[in-house]
Amino acid sequence: MPDTRNDLMTTIVSLCKRRGFIFQSSEIYDGLNSCWDYGPLGVELKRNVKEAWWKAMVTTRRDIVGQDASILMHPRVWEASGHLQGFTDPLVDCRECRSRFRADHLEDTKTCPKCGGELTDARKFNLMFKTFMGPVEDRSATVYLRPETAQGIFVNFLNVQQASRLKLPFGIAQTGKSFRNEITPGNFTYRTREFEQMEMEFFCYPQDDEHWYEYWKNERFNWYIKNGIRNENLRLRDHEKDELAHYAKACVDVEYKFPFGWNELEGIANRTDFDLKKHSEFSGKTLAIFDEESKQHIFPYVIEPAAGADRATLAFLVDAYAVEGEGKNKRTILRFHPALSPIKAAVLPLVKRDGMPEKAEKIYNDILDNGIATFLDINLSIGRRYARQDEAGTPYCITVDSQSMEDDTVTIRRRDNREQFRVNAGSAVEQIRKELKEAGA
Ligand code: ATP
């Protein structure tokens, strides 16, 4: 295991590059600050994280539906939501070394933590990225890249509610890219300027807001645990009154113990009826719904669990990372929950002759045809190939050996305890399917 928590982060960043999880963006041009690209293993991992979220929040629920709004929206949306006015961070510069900081991240807002120089007064810096729509670059053509996906849900509230004939309480979920011109991005993919969110707005009767707030707090905490995060590395932190966003009555963060400290993975906020009322006011179209029970129009309250796909992916990676054993038995392993593993089963012929590669290829094709993510690895010694799969987080390896050529059986090796057992080659896919199902994948 690396010596310090910082070394651990460096080790994970280099493993991510070496194994094709995450690369620096535009690396051949020396990279672009805070931008990252997901490679072949990384894209599968992140897709699986989003899929696990969608399954928990939409597919397996009767009371939540999905949507996918565009990134560019009418500029009035950001006036109504308060982002144009208030989505700012306090920026300070060091007069000596020119470093930039967020004043709210500093203990002493007068002195530079790097060189001891004097800091400027804090200026408000709006985090929204601006661009122009159409060929003319003037104020009337200014649009913004959305800083959160939530507003796309609020403005579609009635469309979705009416089209799906939903009754309170119900939720609308969405995943997608958001953009924030962060002053101090960093810590790998933890804080970037372009990132993906997984957000759900849960609309309820105003008097039930506290019940649903507690409910989503528990649900969301347990989602991370169910998908493999260790209990001791996860906690809930309630916001102090002075930390609350302008729209929130209450907010709690799900925090993960990253190597760089406890940090937010997800925020669960009680947004009250703030957004629906504001959009009604600014658009002139009421977003209140008719309540059959009380026979009047009401503005529902909103409980919002807002998570980050990149932050969650990073937490799952860090939590899965382990180095175990000594000497010849030492190995690096990513103990992903099988639902998140980029590759579910690798097929390995023991040697590259005696018909073993052909037999392995047949099993590999069978797994492919069943839509299970798989990989055929023929080169290198068997020990090194197992090591590569452990490091990619692959839960099962199927090996074709000389006995396979005699009795048509293969071995299945489980990643976590290296246990091996034999099954008929023809039932290998079925066995993998069974193992995945039992593991909840
Ligand atoms: P922070 O305090 O870390 O800036 P926030 O409280 O502003 O985050 P929210 O507005 O609650 O974040 O956004 C919901 C989620 O979106 C966050 O919990 C996080 O997972 C993700 N997120 C927000 N900003 C970023 C970013 N710059 N990079 C990556 N993910 C982000």
Short mmCIF file of C-alpha atoms and ligand atoms in Angstrom, two decimals:
data_model
loop_
_atom_site.label_atom_id
_atom_site.label_comp_id
_atom_site.label_asym_id
_atom_site.label_seq_id
_atom_site.Cartn_x
_atom_site.Cartn_y
_atom_site.Cartn_z
CA MET A 1 0.00 0.00 0.00
CA PRO A 2 1.36 3.48 -0.74
CA ASP A 3 2.68 5.28 2.38
CA THR A 4 0.45 8.29 2.60
CA ARG A 5 -3.04 9.27 1.47
CA ASN A 6 -1.46 11.63 -1.10
CA ASP A 7 0.69 8.87 -2.53
CA LEU A 8 -2.47 6.84 -2.82
CA MET A 9 -4.03 9.48 -5.06
CA THR A 10 -0.89 9.60 -7.24
CA THR A 11 -0.95 5.81 -7.50
CA ILE A 12 -4.61 5.80 -8.51
CA VAL A 13 -4.10 8.51 -11.13
CA SER A 14 -1.27 6.52 -12.70
CA LEU A 15 -3.22 3.24 -12.56
CA CYS A 16 -6.11 5.03 -14.29
CA LYS A 17 -3.85 6.13 -17.11
CA ARG A 18 -1.94 2.84 -17.45
CA ARG A 19 -5.09 0.69 -17.53
CA GLY A 20 -7.22 3.04 -19.61
CA PHE A 21 -9.68 4.30 -17.01
CA ILE A 22 -8.98 8.04 -17.22
CA PHE A 23 -6.58 10.13 -19.34
CA GLN A 24 -5.73 13.78 -19.26
CA SER A 25 -7.71 15.66 -21.92
CA SER A 26 -5.70 16.76 -24.99
CA GLU A 27 -2.61 15.17 -23.44
CA ILE A 28 -0.50 15.44 -26.61
CA TYR A 29 -0.96 19.22 -26.35
CA ASP A 30 0.11 19.10 -22.68
CA GLY A 31 -3.45 18.78 -21.43
CA LEU A 32 -6.23 21.22 -20.60
CA ASN A 33 -6.51 22.15 -16.95
CA SER A 34 -9.13 20.12 -15.08
CA CYS A 35 -10.43 18.29 -18.15
CA TRP A 36 -10.29 14.48 -18.25
CA ASP A 37 -11.22 11.78 -20.75
CA TYR A 38 -12.55 8.33 -19.88
CA GLY A 39 -10.75 5.47 -21.65
CA PRO A 40 -12.13 2.01 -22.52
CA LEU A 41 -12.35 0.73 -18.92
CA GLY A 42 -13.32 4.11 -17.48
CA VAL A 43 -16.21 4.67 -19.84
CA GLU A 44 -17.69 1.28 -18.89
CA LEU A 45 -17.22 1.99 -15.18
CA LYS A 46 -18.89 5.40 -15.40
CA ARG A 47 -21.73 4.03 -17.56
CA ASN A 48 -22.28 1.32 -14.96
CA VAL A 49 -22.38 3.92 -12.18
CA LYS A 50 -24.99 5.92 -14.11
CA GLU A 51 -26.90 2.75 -14.94
CA ALA A 52 -26.96 1.70 -11.26
CA TRP A 53 -28.28 5.18 -10.39
CA TRP A 54 -30.94 5.12 -13.13
CA LYS A 55 -32.03 1.65 -12.11
CA ALA A 56 -32.39 2.64 -8.45
CA MET A 57 -34.03 5.99 -9.20
CA VAL A 58 -36.19 5.30 -12.27
CA THR A 59 -36.42 1.77 -13.65
CA THR A 60 -37.31 0.03 -10.41
CA ARG A 61 -39.69 2.75 -9.15
CA ARG A 62 -43.36 3.38 -9.80
CA ASP A 63 -43.22 7.02 -8.74
CA ILE A 64 -40.27 8.40 -10.77
CA VAL A 65 -39.87 9.03 -14.50
CA GLY A 66 -36.89 10.23 -16.53
CA GLN A 67 -36.22 13.02 -18.99
CA ASP A 68 -33.28 14.51 -20.91
CA ALA A 69 -33.27 18.30 -21.33
CA SER A 70 -30.90 20.23 -23.58
CA ILE A 71 -27.76 21.83 -22.18
CA LEU A 72 -28.55 25.24 -23.68
CA MET A 73 -31.71 26.79 -22.30
CA HIS A 74 -33.52 30.11 -22.55
CA PRO A 75 -31.39 32.73 -20.74
CA ARG A 76 -34.43 33.78 -18.65
CA VAL A 77 -34.21 30.37 -16.94
CA TRP A 78 -31.03 31.51 -15.19
CA GLU A 79 -32.56 34.83 -14.20
CA ALA A 80 -35.52 33.06 -12.62
CA SER A 81 -33.40 30.45 -10.85
CA GLY A 82 -31.15 33.11 -9.35
CA HIS A 83 -27.99 31.77 -11.03
CA LEU A 84 -27.31 34.93 -13.05
CA GLN A 85 -27.36 37.01 -9.89
CA GLY A 86 -26.16 34.67 -7.23
CA PHE A 87 -24.23 31.70 -8.62
CA THR A 88 -20.91 33.22 -7.60
CA ASP A 89 -17.87 32.24 -5.61
CA PRO A 90 -15.70 34.82 -3.79
CA LEU A 91 -12.38 35.06 -5.65
CA VAL A 92 -9.15 36.41 -4.10
CA ASP A 93 -5.72 36.84 -5.75
CA CYS A 94 -2.31 36.95 -4.10
CA ARG A 95 -0.59 40.26 -4.92
CA GLU A 96 2.84 38.54 -4.67
CA CYS A 97 2.68 35.10 -6.30
CA ARG A 98 -0.55 35.64 -8.29
CA SER A 99 -2.18 32.43 -6.99
CA ARG A 100 -5.97 32.37 -6.94
CA PHE A 101 -8.20 31.07 -4.14
CA ARG A 102 -11.82 30.79 -3.14
CA ALA A 103 -12.12 33.04 -0.12
CA ASP A 104 -14.66 30.67 1.45
CA HIS A 105 -12.04 27.90 1.39
CA LEU A 106 -9.49 29.95 3.39
CA GLU A 107 -9.12 30.32 7.15
CA ASP A 108 -7.35 33.68 6.81
CA THR A 109 -8.71 35.72 3.89
CA LYS A 110 -5.95 38.37 4.11
CA THR A 111 -2.81 36.22 3.77
CA CYS A 112 -1.76 33.94 0.91
CA PRO A 113 -1.49 30.34 2.18
CA LYS A 114 1.26 29.65 -0.38
CA CYS A 115 3.72 32.54 0.02
CA GLY A 116 2.38 34.63 2.90
CA GLY A 117 1.77 37.59 0.54
CA GLU A 118 -1.17 39.96 0.80
CA LEU A 119 -4.48 38.89 -0.74
CA THR A 120 -6.83 41.19 -2.68
CA ASP A 121 -10.36 41.84 -1.45
CA ALA A 122 -12.83 39.15 -2.50
CA ARG A 123 -14.61 39.70 -5.83
CA LYS A 124 -17.75 37.86 -6.80
CA PHE A 125 -17.10 35.57 -9.74
CA ASN A 126 -20.02 34.05 -11.63
CA LEU A 127 -19.41 30.37 -12.33
CA MET A 128 -21.57 30.10 -15.44
CA PHE A 129 -19.90 29.64 -18.82
CA LYS A 130 -21.20 32.08 -21.42
CA THR A 131 -21.40 31.57 -25.12
CA PHE A 132 -23.24 33.03 -28.11
CA MET A 133 -26.07 31.51 -30.08
CA GLY A 134 -26.03 32.21 -33.81
CA PRO A 135 -23.49 34.22 -35.78
CA VAL A 136 -23.76 37.54 -33.90
CA GLU A 137 -21.74 37.95 -30.73
CA ASP A 138 -23.83 40.48 -28.83
CA ARG A 139 -25.74 40.55 -25.56
CA SER A 140 -29.02 39.50 -27.07
CA ALA A 141 -27.41 36.28 -28.30
CA THR A 142 -25.81 35.30 -24.98
CA VAL A 143 -26.65 31.83 -23.71
CA TYR A 144 -25.18 29.83 -20.84
CA LEU A 145 -23.98 26.28 -20.50
CA ARG A 146 -26.19 24.91 -17.72
CA PRO A 147 -24.50 24.79 -14.30
CA GLU A 148 -26.98 22.15 -13.07
CA THR A 149 -29.42 19.80 -14.76
CA ALA A 150 -32.18 20.57 -12.22
CA GLN A 151 -33.57 23.63 -14.03
CA GLY A 152 -34.30 21.50 -17.11
CA ILE A 153 -36.61 19.47 -14.88
CA PHE A 154 -38.40 22.47 -13.34
CA VAL A 155 -39.18 24.09 -16.68
CA ASN A 156 -40.55 20.77 -18.00
CA PHE A 157 -42.48 20.06 -14.82
CA LEU A 158 -45.97 20.43 -16.28
CA ASN A 159 -45.09 18.76 -19.61
CA VAL A 160 -43.84 15.67 -17.82
CA GLN A 161 -46.58 15.63 -15.18
CA GLN A 162 -49.36 15.89 -17.75
CA ALA A 163 -47.83 13.53 -20.31
CA SER A 164 -47.26 10.85 -17.67
CA ARG A 165 -50.44 11.65 -15.68
CA LEU A 166 -48.48 11.72 -12.41
CA LYS A 167 -49.99 12.43 -9.01
CA LEU A 168 -48.12 13.72 -5.96
CA PRO A 169 -45.74 12.58 -4.68
CA PHE A 170 -43.60 11.82 -7.76
CA GLY A 171 -40.13 12.42 -9.11
CA ILE A 172 -38.42 13.40 -12.36
CA ALA A 173 -34.84 12.23 -12.90
CA GLN A 174 -32.13 13.21 -15.34
CA THR A 175 -28.43 12.65 -15.92
CA GLY A 176 -26.24 14.86 -18.06
CA LYS A 177 -23.36 17.28 -18.41
CA SER A 178 -23.13 20.48 -16.42
CA PHE A 179 -20.51 23.21 -16.57
CA ARG A 180 -19.05 25.49 -13.90
CA ASN A 181 -16.12 27.83 -14.37
CA GLU A 182 -14.64 26.73 -11.03
CA ILE A 183 -11.95 28.98 -9.54
CA THR A 184 -9.96 26.14 -8.06
CA PRO A 185 -10.61 22.88 -9.91
CA GLY A 186 -8.49 19.92 -8.88
CA ASN A 187 -8.04 16.63 -7.07
CA PHE A 188 -8.20 14.68 -10.32
CA THR A 189 -11.85 14.31 -11.45
CA TYR A 190 -13.24 15.50 -8.12
CA ARG A 191 -13.70 19.15 -9.11
CA THR A 192 -13.71 19.89 -12.84
CA ARG A 193 -15.26 22.55 -15.04
CA GLU A 194 -17.22 20.08 -17.15
CA PHE A 195 -18.86 17.20 -15.29
CA GLU A 196 -21.83 14.93 -15.29
CA GLN A 197 -24.66 15.10 -12.79
CA MET A 198 -27.33 12.62 -11.73
CA GLU A 199 -30.22 14.59 -10.32
CA MET A 200 -33.77 13.83 -9.28
CA GLU A 201 -36.43 16.32 -8.24
CA PHE A 202 -39.04 14.73 -5.99
CA PHE A 203 -42.30 16.72 -5.84
CA CYS A 204 -44.44 16.28 -2.73
CA TYR A 205 -47.20 17.94 -0.71
CA PRO A 206 -45.67 20.91 1.18
CA GLN A 207 -46.65 19.40 4.53
CA ASP A 208 -44.80 16.14 3.73
CA ASP A 209 -41.44 17.75 2.91
CA GLU A 210 -39.67 16.65 6.09
CA HIS A 211 -40.77 13.05 5.72
CA TRP A 212 -39.44 12.85 2.15
CA TYR A 213 -36.24 14.68 3.07
CA GLU A 214 -35.46 12.01 5.67
CA TYR A 215 -36.49 9.28 3.24
CA TRP A 216 -34.13 10.44 0.45
CA LYS A 217 -31.30 11.04 2.89
CA ASN A 218 -31.41 7.35 3.84
CA GLU A 219 -32.02 6.05 0.33
CA ARG A 220 -29.10 7.92 -1.14
CA PHE A 221 -26.67 7.00 1.64
CA ASN A 222 -27.60 3.34 1.24
CA TRP A 223 -27.19 3.45 -2.55
CA TYR A 224 -23.44 4.03 -2.17
CA ILE A 225 -23.15 1.26 0.42
CA LYS A 226 -25.13 -1.18 -1.73
CA ASN A 227 -22.80 -0.49 -4.63
CA GLY A 228 -19.69 -1.26 -2.65
CA ILE A 229 -18.52 1.79 -0.67
CA ARG A 230 -17.34 0.79 2.80
CA ASN A 231 -19.46 2.15 5.66
CA GLU A 232 -16.52 3.70 7.50
CA ASN A 233 -15.70 5.85 4.45
CA LEU A 234 -19.14 7.39 4.07
CA ARG A 235 -21.00 9.90 6.24
CA LEU A 236 -23.86 12.39 6.17
CA ARG A 237 -23.14 16.01 7.07
CA ASP A 238 -25.96 18.48 7.71
CA HIS A 239 -25.44 22.00 6.40
CA GLU A 240 -25.24 24.82 8.92
CA LYS A 241 -27.86 27.55 8.41
CA ASP A 242 -25.27 29.96 6.94
CA GLU A 243 -24.10 27.34 4.40
CA LEU A 244 -27.54 26.85 2.85
CA ALA A 245 -28.11 27.86 -0.78
CA HIS A 246 -30.59 30.70 -1.33
CA TYR A 247 -33.38 28.28 -2.30
CA ALA A 248 -32.90 25.67 0.41
CA LYS A 249 -34.73 25.07 3.68
CA ALA A 250 -32.38 22.21 4.61
CA CYS A 251 -29.47 20.39 3.00
CA VAL A 252 -27.31 17.40 3.84
CA ASP A 253 -24.20 16.20 2.05
CA VAL A 254 -23.24 12.58 1.53
CA GLU A 255 -19.49 12.76 2.06
CA TYR A 256 -16.76 10.29 1.16
CA LYS A 257 -13.37 9.97 2.85
CA PHE A 258 -11.16 10.69 -0.17
CA PRO A 259 -7.37 10.51 0.22
CA PHE A 260 -7.51 14.34 0.27
CA GLY A 261 -10.09 14.43 3.08
CA TRP A 262 -13.84 14.16 3.67
CA ASN A 263 -15.60 15.73 0.69
CA GLU A 264 -19.06 15.99 -0.84
CA LEU A 265 -20.31 13.28 -3.18
CA GLU A 266 -23.92 14.34 -3.27
CA GLY A 267 -26.21 16.96 -1.79
CA ILE A 268 -29.80 16.31 -0.70
CA ALA A 269 -31.71 19.57 -0.47
CA ASN A 270 -35.20 20.68 0.45
CA ARG A 271 -35.69 23.27 -2.32
CA THR A 272 -39.24 24.08 -1.12
CA ASP A 273 -41.47 25.58 -3.85
CA PHE A 274 -38.81 28.16 -4.71
CA ASP A 275 -38.07 27.04 -8.29
CA LEU A 276 -41.62 26.32 -9.46
CA LYS A 277 -42.80 29.67 -8.08
CA LYS A 278 -39.90 31.59 -9.62
CA HIS A 279 -40.43 30.05 -13.06
CA SER A 280 -44.16 30.78 -12.83
CA GLU A 281 -43.35 34.39 -12.01
CA PHE A 282 -40.74 34.86 -14.76
CA SER A 283 -42.51 32.92 -17.52
CA GLY A 284 -46.04 34.07 -16.71
CA LYS A 285 -47.19 30.43 -16.91
CA THR A 286 -48.24 28.88 -13.65
CA LEU A 287 -46.49 25.69 -12.66
CA ALA A 288 -48.97 24.93 -9.88
CA ILE A 289 -50.91 21.69 -10.25
CA PHE A 290 -54.52 20.99 -9.49
CA ASP A 291 -54.89 18.82 -6.44
CA GLU A 292 -57.92 16.53 -6.66
CA GLU A 293 -58.08 16.08 -2.90
CA SER A 294 -58.13 19.69 -1.79
CA LYS A 295 -59.70 20.88 -5.08
CA GLN A 296 -57.20 23.69 -5.42
CA HIS A 297 -53.99 24.56 -7.25
CA ILE A 298 -50.83 23.99 -5.22
CA PHE A 299 -47.09 24.44 -5.70
CA PRO A 300 -45.46 21.19 -4.57
CA TYR A 301 -42.32 21.20 -2.44
CA VAL A 302 -39.19 19.63 -3.91
CA ILE A 303 -36.64 17.30 -2.34
CA GLU A 304 -33.57 17.04 -4.55
CA PRO A 305 -30.86 14.38 -4.34
CA ALA A 306 -28.13 15.80 -6.61
CA ALA A 307 -25.14 13.56 -7.25
CA GLY A 308 -22.08 13.76 -9.52
CA ALA A 309 -21.33 10.85 -11.84
CA ASP A 310 -17.62 11.69 -11.97
CA ARG A 311 -17.29 12.13 -8.22
CA ALA A 312 -19.16 8.91 -7.57
CA THR A 313 -16.99 7.07 -10.12
CA LEU A 314 -13.85 8.40 -8.41
CA ALA A 315 -15.13 7.33 -4.98
CA PHE A 316 -15.94 3.82 -6.26
CA LEU A 317 -12.43 3.60 -7.78
CA VAL A 318 -10.66 4.78 -4.62
CA ASP A 319 -12.73 2.55 -2.37
CA ALA A 320 -12.17 -0.52 -4.53
CA TYR A 321 -8.39 -0.08 -4.64
CA ALA A 322 -6.34 -2.48 -2.55
CA VAL A 323 -2.88 -4.00 -2.53
CA GLU A 324 -2.68 -7.35 -0.79
CA GLY A 325 -0.35 -10.27 -0.18
CA GLU A 326 3.44 -10.38 0.08
CA GLY A 327 6.30 -11.19 -2.28
CA LYS A 328 5.21 -13.40 -5.16
CA ASN A 329 1.61 -13.28 -3.93
CA LYS A 330 1.38 -9.50 -3.88
CA ARG A 331 -1.34 -8.10 -6.10
CA THR A 332 -3.18 -4.87 -6.86
CA ILE A 333 -6.89 -5.32 -7.02
CA LEU A 334 -9.94 -3.21 -7.69
CA ARG A 335 -12.70 -4.78 -5.63
CA PHE A 336 -15.58 -3.24 -7.55
CA HIS A 337 -19.07 -4.42 -6.91
CA PRO A 338 -19.65 -6.72 -9.94
CA ALA A 339 -22.45 -4.41 -11.11
CA LEU A 340 -19.85 -1.68 -11.61
CA SER A 341 -16.96 -3.77 -13.00
CA PRO A 342 -16.11 -2.69 -16.56
CA ILE A 343 -15.44 -6.31 -17.57
CA LYS A 344 -17.54 -9.02 -15.92
CA ALA A 345 -15.66 -12.12 -17.11
CA ALA A 346 -12.34 -12.59 -18.89
CA VAL A 347 -11.54 -15.74 -20.87
CA LEU A 348 -7.96 -17.01 -20.73
CA PRO A 349 -6.49 -20.03 -22.54
CA LEU A 350 -3.65 -21.38 -20.36
CA VAL A 351 -1.27 -21.62 -23.33
CA LYS A 352 -1.36 -20.49 -26.93
CA ARG A 353 -1.51 -23.98 -28.45
CA ASP A 354 -3.16 -27.44 -28.33
CA GLY A 355 -6.56 -26.04 -29.34
CA MET A 356 -6.91 -23.98 -26.16
CA PRO A 357 -7.18 -20.54 -27.87
CA GLU A 358 -9.92 -21.86 -30.19
CA LYS A 359 -11.90 -23.33 -27.30
CA ALA A 360 -11.48 -20.10 -25.33
CA GLU A 361 -12.66 -18.08 -28.29
CA LYS A 362 -15.84 -20.13 -28.50
CA ILE A 363 -16.65 -19.39 -24.83
CA TYR A 364 -15.76 -15.75 -25.37
CA ASN A 365 -18.21 -15.54 -28.29
CA ASP A 366 -20.90 -17.19 -26.19
CA ILE A 367 -20.48 -14.55 -23.46
CA LEU A 368 -20.48 -11.75 -26.05
CA ASP A 369 -23.69 -13.11 -27.57
CA ASN A 370 -25.27 -12.98 -24.12
CA GLY A 371 -24.50 -9.27 -23.85
CA ILE A 372 -22.12 -9.66 -20.89
CA ALA A 373 -19.01 -7.44 -20.97
CA THR A 374 -16.10 -9.77 -21.57
CA PHE A 375 -12.47 -9.86 -22.69
CA LEU A 376 -10.31 -12.52 -24.36
CA ASP A 377 -6.66 -12.43 -23.27
CA ILE A 378 -4.26 -14.82 -24.97
CA ASN A 379 -0.76 -13.47 -24.44
CA LEU A 380 1.52 -13.35 -21.34
CA SER A 381 1.85 -15.90 -18.55
CA ILE A 382 -1.38 -16.94 -16.83
CA GLY A 383 -0.25 -15.31 -13.56
CA ARG A 384 0.29 -11.97 -15.26
CA ARG A 385 -3.05 -12.19 -17.02
CA TYR A 386 -4.86 -12.85 -13.71
CA ALA A 387 -2.99 -9.88 -12.26
CA ARG A 388 -4.15 -7.65 -15.12
CA GLN A 389 -7.76 -8.67 -14.61
CA ASP A 390 -7.53 -8.13 -10.81
CA GLU A 391 -6.25 -4.66 -11.52
CA ALA A 392 -9.13 -3.97 -13.91
CA GLY A 393 -11.61 -5.17 -11.28
CA THR A 394 -12.88 -8.14 -13.32
CA PRO A 395 -14.81 -10.37 -10.90
CA TYR A 396 -14.45 -13.67 -12.83
CA CYS A 397 -11.86 -15.33 -15.05
CA ILE A 398 -12.58 -18.44 -17.08
CA THR A 399 -9.51 -20.52 -17.88
CA VAL A 400 -9.17 -23.17 -20.55
CA ASP A 401 -6.39 -25.62 -19.60
CA SER A 402 -5.18 -29.06 -20.67
CA GLN A 403 -7.89 -30.81 -18.66
CA SER A 404 -10.44 -28.76 -20.64
CA MET A 405 -9.20 -30.44 -23.79
CA GLU A 406 -9.82 -33.87 -22.24
CA ASP A 407 -13.11 -33.52 -20.32
CA ASP A 408 -14.59 -30.29 -21.72
CA THR A 409 -14.54 -28.48 -18.34
CA VAL A 410 -13.05 -25.05 -17.56
CA THR A 411 -12.08 -23.30 -14.33
CA ILE A 412 -13.81 -20.24 -13.00
CA ARG A 413 -11.71 -18.05 -10.71
CA ARG A 414 -13.30 -15.57 -8.32
CA ARG A 415 -11.37 -12.31 -8.05
CA ASP A 416 -11.79 -11.55 -4.35
CA ASN A 417 -10.60 -14.83 -2.80
CA ARG A 418 -8.90 -16.38 -5.86
CA GLU A 419 -11.03 -19.47 -5.32
CA GLN A 420 -11.24 -21.74 -8.39
CA PHE A 421 -13.77 -24.38 -9.36
CA ARG A 422 -14.56 -26.36 -12.51
CA VAL A 423 -17.72 -26.31 -14.59
CA ASN A 424 -18.62 -27.75 -17.99
CA ALA A 425 -17.44 -25.45 -20.78
CA GLY A 426 -20.98 -25.39 -22.17
CA SER A 427 -22.41 -24.05 -18.90
CA ALA A 428 -19.70 -21.39 -18.26
CA VAL A 429 -21.95 -18.54 -19.43
CA GLU A 430 -24.82 -19.78 -17.29
CA GLN A 431 -22.51 -19.99 -14.28
CA ILE A 432 -21.27 -16.41 -14.84
CA ARG A 433 -24.84 -15.22 -15.18
CA LYS A 434 -25.73 -16.98 -11.91
CA GLU A 435 -22.70 -15.56 -10.07
CA LEU A 436 -23.55 -12.03 -11.27
CA LYS A 437 -27.17 -12.39 -10.24
CA GLU A 438 -26.24 -13.64 -6.79
CA ALA A 439 -23.86 -10.71 -6.39
CA GLY A 440 -26.70 -8.34 -7.27
CA ALA A 441 -25.26 -7.28 -10.62
P1 ATP B 1 -19.10 21.89 -4.15
O1 ATP B 1 -19.48 22.44 -2.79
O2 ATP B 1 -18.16 20.72 -4.09
O3 ATP B 1 -18.68 22.94 -5.13
P2 ATP B 1 -21.88 21.97 -4.74
O4 ATP B 1 -22.46 21.85 -3.37
O5 ATP B 1 -21.81 23.29 -5.39
O6 ATP B 1 -20.44 21.27 -4.78
P3 ATP B 1 -24.16 20.90 -6.06
O7 ATP B 1 -24.55 22.18 -6.68
O8 ATP B 1 -24.93 20.41 -4.89
O9 ATP B 1 -22.61 20.95 -5.70
O10 ATP B 1 -24.10 19.80 -7.21
C1 ATP B 1 -24.50 18.46 -7.01
C2 ATP B 1 -23.38 17.49 -7.27
O11 ATP B 1 -22.80 17.73 -8.56
C3 ATP B 1 -22.22 17.58 -6.30
O12 ATP B 1 -22.50 16.88 -5.11
C4 ATP B 1 -21.12 16.91 -7.09
O13 ATP B 1 -21.19 15.49 -7.02
C5 ATP B 1 -21.42 17.36 -8.51
N1 ATP B 1 -20.55 18.51 -8.82
C6 ATP B 1 -20.79 19.81 -8.56
N2 ATP B 1 -19.77 20.58 -8.98
C7 ATP B 1 -18.86 19.74 -9.52
C8 ATP B 1 -17.58 19.92 -10.13
N3 ATP B 1 -17.05 21.14 -10.30
N4 ATP B 1 -16.92 18.81 -10.57
C9 ATP B 1 -17.44 17.59 -10.44
N5 ATP B 1 -18.64 17.35 -9.87
C10 ATP B 1 -19.35 18.41 -9.42
#
